Coordinates of C-alpha atoms in Angstrom, one line a residue:
X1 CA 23.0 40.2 11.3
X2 CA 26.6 39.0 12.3
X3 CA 27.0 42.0 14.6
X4 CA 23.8 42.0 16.0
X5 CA 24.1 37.6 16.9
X6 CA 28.6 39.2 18.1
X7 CA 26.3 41.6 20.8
X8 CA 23.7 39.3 21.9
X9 CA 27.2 36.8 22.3
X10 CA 28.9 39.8 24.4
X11 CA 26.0 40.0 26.7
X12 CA 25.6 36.4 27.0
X13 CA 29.3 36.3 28.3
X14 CA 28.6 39.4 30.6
X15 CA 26.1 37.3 32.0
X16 CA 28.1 34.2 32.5
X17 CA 30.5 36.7 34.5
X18 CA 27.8 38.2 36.2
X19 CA 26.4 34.6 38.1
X20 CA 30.0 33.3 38.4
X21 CA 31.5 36.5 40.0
X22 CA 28.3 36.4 42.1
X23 CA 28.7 32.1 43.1
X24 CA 32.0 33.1 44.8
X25 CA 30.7 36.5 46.3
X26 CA 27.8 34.9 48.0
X27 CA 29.3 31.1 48.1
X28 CA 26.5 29.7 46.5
X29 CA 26.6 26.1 44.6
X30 CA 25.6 25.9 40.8
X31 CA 26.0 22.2 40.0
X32 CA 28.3 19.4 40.7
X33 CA 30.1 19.7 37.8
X34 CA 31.2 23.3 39.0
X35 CA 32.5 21.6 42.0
X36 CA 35.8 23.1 41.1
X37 CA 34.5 26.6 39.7
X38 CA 36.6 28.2 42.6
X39 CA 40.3 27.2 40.9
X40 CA 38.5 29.5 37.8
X41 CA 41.8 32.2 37.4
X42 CA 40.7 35.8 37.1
X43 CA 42.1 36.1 33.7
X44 CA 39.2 34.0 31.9
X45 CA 36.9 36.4 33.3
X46 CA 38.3 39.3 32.1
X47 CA 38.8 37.1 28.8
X48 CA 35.1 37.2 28.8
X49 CA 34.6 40.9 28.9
X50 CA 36.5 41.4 26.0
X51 CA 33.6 41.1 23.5
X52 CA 31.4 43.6 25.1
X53 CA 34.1 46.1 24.7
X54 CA 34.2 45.5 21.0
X55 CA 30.8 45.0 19.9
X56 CA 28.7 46.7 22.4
X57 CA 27.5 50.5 21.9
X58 CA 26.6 52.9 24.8
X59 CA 26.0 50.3 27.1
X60 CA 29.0 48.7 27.5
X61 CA 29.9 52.4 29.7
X62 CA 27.7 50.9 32.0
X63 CA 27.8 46.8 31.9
X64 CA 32.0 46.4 31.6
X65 CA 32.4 48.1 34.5
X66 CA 29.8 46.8 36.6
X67 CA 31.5 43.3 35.3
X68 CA 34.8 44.3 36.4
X69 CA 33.6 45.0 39.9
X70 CA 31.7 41.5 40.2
X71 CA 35.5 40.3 39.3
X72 CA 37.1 42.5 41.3
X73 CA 35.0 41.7 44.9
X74 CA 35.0 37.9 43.9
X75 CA 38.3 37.7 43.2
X76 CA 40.7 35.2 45.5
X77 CA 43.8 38.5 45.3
X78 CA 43.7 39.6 48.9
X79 CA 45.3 43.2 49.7
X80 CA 46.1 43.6 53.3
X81 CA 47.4 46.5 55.3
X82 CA 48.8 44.1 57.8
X83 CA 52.9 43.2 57.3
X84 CA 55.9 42.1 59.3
X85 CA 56.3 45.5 60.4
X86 CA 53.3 45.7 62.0
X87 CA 54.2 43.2 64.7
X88 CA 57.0 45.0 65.8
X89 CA 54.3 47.0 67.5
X90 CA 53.3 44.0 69.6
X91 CA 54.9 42.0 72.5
X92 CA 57.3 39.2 70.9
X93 CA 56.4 36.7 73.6
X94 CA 52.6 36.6 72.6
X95 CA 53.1 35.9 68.9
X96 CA 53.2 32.6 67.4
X97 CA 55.1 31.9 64.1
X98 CA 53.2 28.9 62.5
X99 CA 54.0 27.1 58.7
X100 CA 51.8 24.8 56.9
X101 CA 53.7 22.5 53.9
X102 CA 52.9 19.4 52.1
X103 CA 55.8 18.5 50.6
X104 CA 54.4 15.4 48.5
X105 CA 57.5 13.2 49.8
X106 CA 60.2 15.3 47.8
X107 CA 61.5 17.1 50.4
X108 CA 64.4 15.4 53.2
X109 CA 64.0 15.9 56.6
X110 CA 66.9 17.7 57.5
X111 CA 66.2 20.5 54.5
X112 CA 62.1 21.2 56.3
X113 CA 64.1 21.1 60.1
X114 CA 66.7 23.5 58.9
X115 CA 64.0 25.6 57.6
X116 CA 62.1 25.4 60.3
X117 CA 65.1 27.0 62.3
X118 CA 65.9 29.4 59.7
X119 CA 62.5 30.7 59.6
X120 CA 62.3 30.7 63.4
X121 CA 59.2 29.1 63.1
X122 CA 57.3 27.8 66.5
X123 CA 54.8 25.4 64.6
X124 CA 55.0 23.8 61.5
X125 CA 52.4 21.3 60.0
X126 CA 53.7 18.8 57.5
X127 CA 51.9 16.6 54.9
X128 CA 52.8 14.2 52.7
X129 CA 55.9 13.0 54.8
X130 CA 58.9 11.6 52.5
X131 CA 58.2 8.5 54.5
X132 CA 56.2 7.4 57.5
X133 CA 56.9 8.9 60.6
X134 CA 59.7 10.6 58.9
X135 CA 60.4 12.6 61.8
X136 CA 61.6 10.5 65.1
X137 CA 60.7 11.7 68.8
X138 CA 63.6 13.5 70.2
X139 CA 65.8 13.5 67.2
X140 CA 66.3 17.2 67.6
X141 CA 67.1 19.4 70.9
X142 CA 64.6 22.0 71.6
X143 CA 62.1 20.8 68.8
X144 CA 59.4 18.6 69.4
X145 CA 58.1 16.1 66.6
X146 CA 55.5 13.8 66.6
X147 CA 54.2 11.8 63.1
X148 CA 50.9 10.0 62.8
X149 CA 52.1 8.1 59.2
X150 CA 52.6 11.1 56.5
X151 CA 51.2 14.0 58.7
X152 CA 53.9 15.4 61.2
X153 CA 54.6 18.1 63.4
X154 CA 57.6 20.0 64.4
X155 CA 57.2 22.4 67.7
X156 CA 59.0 24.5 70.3
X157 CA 56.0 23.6 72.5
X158 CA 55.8 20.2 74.0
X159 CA 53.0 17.6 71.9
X160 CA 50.5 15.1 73.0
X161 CA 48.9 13.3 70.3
X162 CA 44.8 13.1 70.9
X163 CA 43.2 11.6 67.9
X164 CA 43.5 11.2 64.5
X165 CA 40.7 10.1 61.3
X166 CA 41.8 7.1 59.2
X167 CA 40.2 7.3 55.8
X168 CA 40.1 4.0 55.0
X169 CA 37.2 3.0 56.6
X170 CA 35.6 5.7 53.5
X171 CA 37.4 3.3 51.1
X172 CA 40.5 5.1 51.0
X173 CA 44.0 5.1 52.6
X174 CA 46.2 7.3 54.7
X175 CA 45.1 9.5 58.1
X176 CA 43.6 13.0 56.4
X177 CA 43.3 14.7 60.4
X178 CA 45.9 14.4 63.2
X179 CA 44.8 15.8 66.4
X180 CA 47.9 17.4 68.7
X181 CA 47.4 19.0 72.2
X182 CA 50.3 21.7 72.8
X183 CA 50.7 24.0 76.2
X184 CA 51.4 27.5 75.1
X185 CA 52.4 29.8 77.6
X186 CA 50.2 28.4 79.8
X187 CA 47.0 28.0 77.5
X188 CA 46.2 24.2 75.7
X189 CA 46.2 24.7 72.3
X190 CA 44.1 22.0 70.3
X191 CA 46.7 21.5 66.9
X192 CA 45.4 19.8 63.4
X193 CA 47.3 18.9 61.2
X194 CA 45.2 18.1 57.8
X195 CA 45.2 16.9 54.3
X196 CA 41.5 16.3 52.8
X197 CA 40.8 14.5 49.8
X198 CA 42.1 15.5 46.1
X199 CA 40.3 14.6 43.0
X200 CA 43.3 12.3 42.0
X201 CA 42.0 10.1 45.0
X202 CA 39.0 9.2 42.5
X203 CA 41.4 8.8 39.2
X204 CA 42.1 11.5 36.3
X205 CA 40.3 9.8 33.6
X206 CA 36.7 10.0 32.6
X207 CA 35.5 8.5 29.7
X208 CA 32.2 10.2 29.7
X209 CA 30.6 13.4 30.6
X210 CA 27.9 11.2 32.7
X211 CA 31.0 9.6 34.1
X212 CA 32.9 12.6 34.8
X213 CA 29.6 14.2 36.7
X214 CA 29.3 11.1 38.6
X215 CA 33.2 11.2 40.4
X216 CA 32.8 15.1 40.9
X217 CA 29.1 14.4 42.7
X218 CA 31.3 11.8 44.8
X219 CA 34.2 13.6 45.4
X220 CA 32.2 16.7 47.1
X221 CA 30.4 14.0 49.0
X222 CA 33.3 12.7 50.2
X223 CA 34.9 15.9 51.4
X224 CA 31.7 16.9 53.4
X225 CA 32.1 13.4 54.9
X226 CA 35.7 14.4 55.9
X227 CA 34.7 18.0 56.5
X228 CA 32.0 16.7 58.4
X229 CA 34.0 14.2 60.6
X230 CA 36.7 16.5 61.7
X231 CA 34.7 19.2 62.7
X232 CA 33.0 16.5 64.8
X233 CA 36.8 15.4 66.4
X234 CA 37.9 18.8 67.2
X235 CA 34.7 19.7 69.2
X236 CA 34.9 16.6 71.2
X237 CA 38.5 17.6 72.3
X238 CA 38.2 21.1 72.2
X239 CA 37.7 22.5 75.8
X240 CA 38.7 25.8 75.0
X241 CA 38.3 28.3 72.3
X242 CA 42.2 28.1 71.2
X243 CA 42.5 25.9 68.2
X244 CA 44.6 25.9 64.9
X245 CA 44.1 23.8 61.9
X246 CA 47.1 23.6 59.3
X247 CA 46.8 21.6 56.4
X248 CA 46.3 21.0 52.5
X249 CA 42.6 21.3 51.9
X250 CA 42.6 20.5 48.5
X251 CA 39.6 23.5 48.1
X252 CA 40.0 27.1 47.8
X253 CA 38.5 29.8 50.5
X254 CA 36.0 30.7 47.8
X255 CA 34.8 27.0 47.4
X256 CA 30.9 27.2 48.6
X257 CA 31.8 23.9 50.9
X258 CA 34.7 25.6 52.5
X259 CA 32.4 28.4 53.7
X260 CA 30.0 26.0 55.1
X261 CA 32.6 24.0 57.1
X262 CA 35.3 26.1 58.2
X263 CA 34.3 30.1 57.3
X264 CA 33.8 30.3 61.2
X265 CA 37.5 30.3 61.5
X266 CA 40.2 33.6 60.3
X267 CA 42.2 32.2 57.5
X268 CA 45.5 33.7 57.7
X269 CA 46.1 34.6 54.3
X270 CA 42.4 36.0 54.1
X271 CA 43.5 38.6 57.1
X272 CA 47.1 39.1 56.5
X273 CA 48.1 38.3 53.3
X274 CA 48.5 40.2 49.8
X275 CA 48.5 39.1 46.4
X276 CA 47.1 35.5 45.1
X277 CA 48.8 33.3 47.4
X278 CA 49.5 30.5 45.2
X279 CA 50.5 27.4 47.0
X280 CA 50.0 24.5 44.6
X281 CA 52.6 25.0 41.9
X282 CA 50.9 25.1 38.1
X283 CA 51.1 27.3 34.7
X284 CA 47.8 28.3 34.1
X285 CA 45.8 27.3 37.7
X286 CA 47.8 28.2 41.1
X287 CA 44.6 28.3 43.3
X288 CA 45.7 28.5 47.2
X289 CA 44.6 25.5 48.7
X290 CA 46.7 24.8 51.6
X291 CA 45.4 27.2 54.8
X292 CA 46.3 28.1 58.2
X293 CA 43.1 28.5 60.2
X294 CA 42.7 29.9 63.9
X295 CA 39.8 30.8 66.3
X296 CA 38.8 33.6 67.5
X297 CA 41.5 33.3 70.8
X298 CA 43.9 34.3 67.9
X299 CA 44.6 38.0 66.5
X300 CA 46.0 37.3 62.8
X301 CA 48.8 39.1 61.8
X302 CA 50.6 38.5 58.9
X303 CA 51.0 35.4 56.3
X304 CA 52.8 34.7 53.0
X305 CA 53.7 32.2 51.2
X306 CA 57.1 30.5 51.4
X307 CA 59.9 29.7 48.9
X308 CA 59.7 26.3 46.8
X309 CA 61.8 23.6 48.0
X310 CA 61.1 20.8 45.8
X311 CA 57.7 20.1 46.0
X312 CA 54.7 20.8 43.9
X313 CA 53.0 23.3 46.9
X314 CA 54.9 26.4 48.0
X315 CA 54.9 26.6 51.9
X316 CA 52.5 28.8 53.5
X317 CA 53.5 30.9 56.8
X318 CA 51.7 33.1 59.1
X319 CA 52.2 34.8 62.4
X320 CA 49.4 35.1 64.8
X321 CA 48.4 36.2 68.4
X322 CA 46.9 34.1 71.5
X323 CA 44.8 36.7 72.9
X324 CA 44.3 33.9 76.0
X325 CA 41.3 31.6 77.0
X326 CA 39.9 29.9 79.6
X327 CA 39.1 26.6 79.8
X328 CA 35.2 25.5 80.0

């Protein structure tokens, strides 16, 4: 009786495997209160296998590793055959070396500037600034800077700020898009700089399940809202096809509402990169949830994720290509 209720347990589990594994293959939704199924590590999956291979008979040859290839294609580890070495084969002047990095006001000015020389970076998107407008307009030769409150950008290319979304006409505070205009050897580049809404915006603490349900419903309604919104503000300025959008989007690439808004785009790391990718700094959940995103005028080359500096993200870099575009 026990080992008979252990196996109908074991395939239970299998099946819970089965339909999440599937959710992040095909992006589909299960409820609200899954919002946040896409931070699950791969490790509790493979947790749930476990039974099958104890208490299972002839089957389990069959169902474990069917379930480990469900884990395996919806897995967030990318393997890429793309590396540093591989632009050597292309013409320096077309690449772009581009950072994303909210440093959640713990990290100085002059430790991100000297970085952003160090790593000879062209573009690099900031969040969280240590302080408003933290970076001044020609405080440093050769480096353009331009901050719209806690969202700045440093650039070898010359800015023009557009447009930017406040959130507090949603009932929050702080800008969550900043929208820069750059000319790149002689192509506009449309530049956003982003940081969508994090659960903590709606508080930790639920004192009930019905409660708990409840914020996570609002919180995905609010980030289609801001999803929404800045979508709409970069097609009214875009008048080209050459657009990049940096930023901490507080959802993973396997999040069902990150496909809808933004899986038009290349995500760097999604291309180029190998391993996890791990930006936001915790023991037993390091989803990546800070992207670099290009259009199709970009070839994607290469991306990683850079050293820890203080903050509680790591840095994410990536190199790309403008291909070219012509205006419409």
């Amino acid at each position: 009786m026990i080992l008979a209720l252990c196996r109908v347990v074991s395939i239970l589990l299998l099946c819970i495997v089965f339909v999440v594994s599937g959710a992040f293959i095909l992006n589909i939704e299960l409820f609200d209160i899954f919002y946040f199924l896409d931070f699950l590590p791969d490790y509790v999956l493979l947790l749930l296998c476990v039974p099958a291979l104890i208490f299972l008979g002839k089957s389990k040859r069959y169902l474990v590793p069917l379930a480990l290839l469900a884990i395996f294609f919806a897995s967030p580890f990318n393997f890429s055959f793309f590396s540093k070495k591989a632009t050597a084969a292309i013409d320096y002047e077309s690449q772009l070396s581009i950072a994303s990095y909210n440093v959640a006001q713990r990290v100085e000015k002059a430790e991100l500037y000297n970085w952003f020389i160090e790593q000879d970076l062209d573009i690099l998107f900031i969040q969280e600034a240590s302080r408003l407008g933290q970076f001044n307009v020609g405080e440093y030769a050769g480096v353009y800077t331009n901050c719209v409150q806690r969202l700045c950008i440093l650039s070898r290319f010359e800015l023009e700020e557009l447009d930017s979304l406040d959130r507090k006409p949603l009932g929050g505070w702080g800008r969550f898009v900043s929208l820069h205009s750059a000319k790149i050897r002689g192509d506009s580049v449309l530049l956003a700089n982003v940081h969508f809404a994090s659960i903590s915006n709606f508080g930790y603490r639920f004192n009930t399940l019905k409660g708990f349900e409840s914020k996570l419903s609002l919180f995905k309604d609010a980030k289609a809202v801001e999803f929404g919104l800045a979508r709409a503000l970069l097609d009214k300025w875009s008048d080209n096809d050459a657009v990049i959008i940096a930023g901490d989007f507080n959802i993973t690439d396997r999040n069902y509402q990150y496909e809808q808004y933004w899986g038009d785009l290349y995500n760097l790391f999604a291309v180029g990169g190998n391993g996890y990718g791990s930006t936001r700094k915790n023991r037993l959940v390091s989803p990546r949830i800070d992207h670099l995103l290009v259009s199709k005028a970009f070839t994607p080359i290469h991306s990683e994720v850079g050293e820890d500096m203080g903050s509680d993200h790591l840095p994410i870099q990536g190199i790309v290509v403008l291909k070219g575009v012509e205006s419409e």
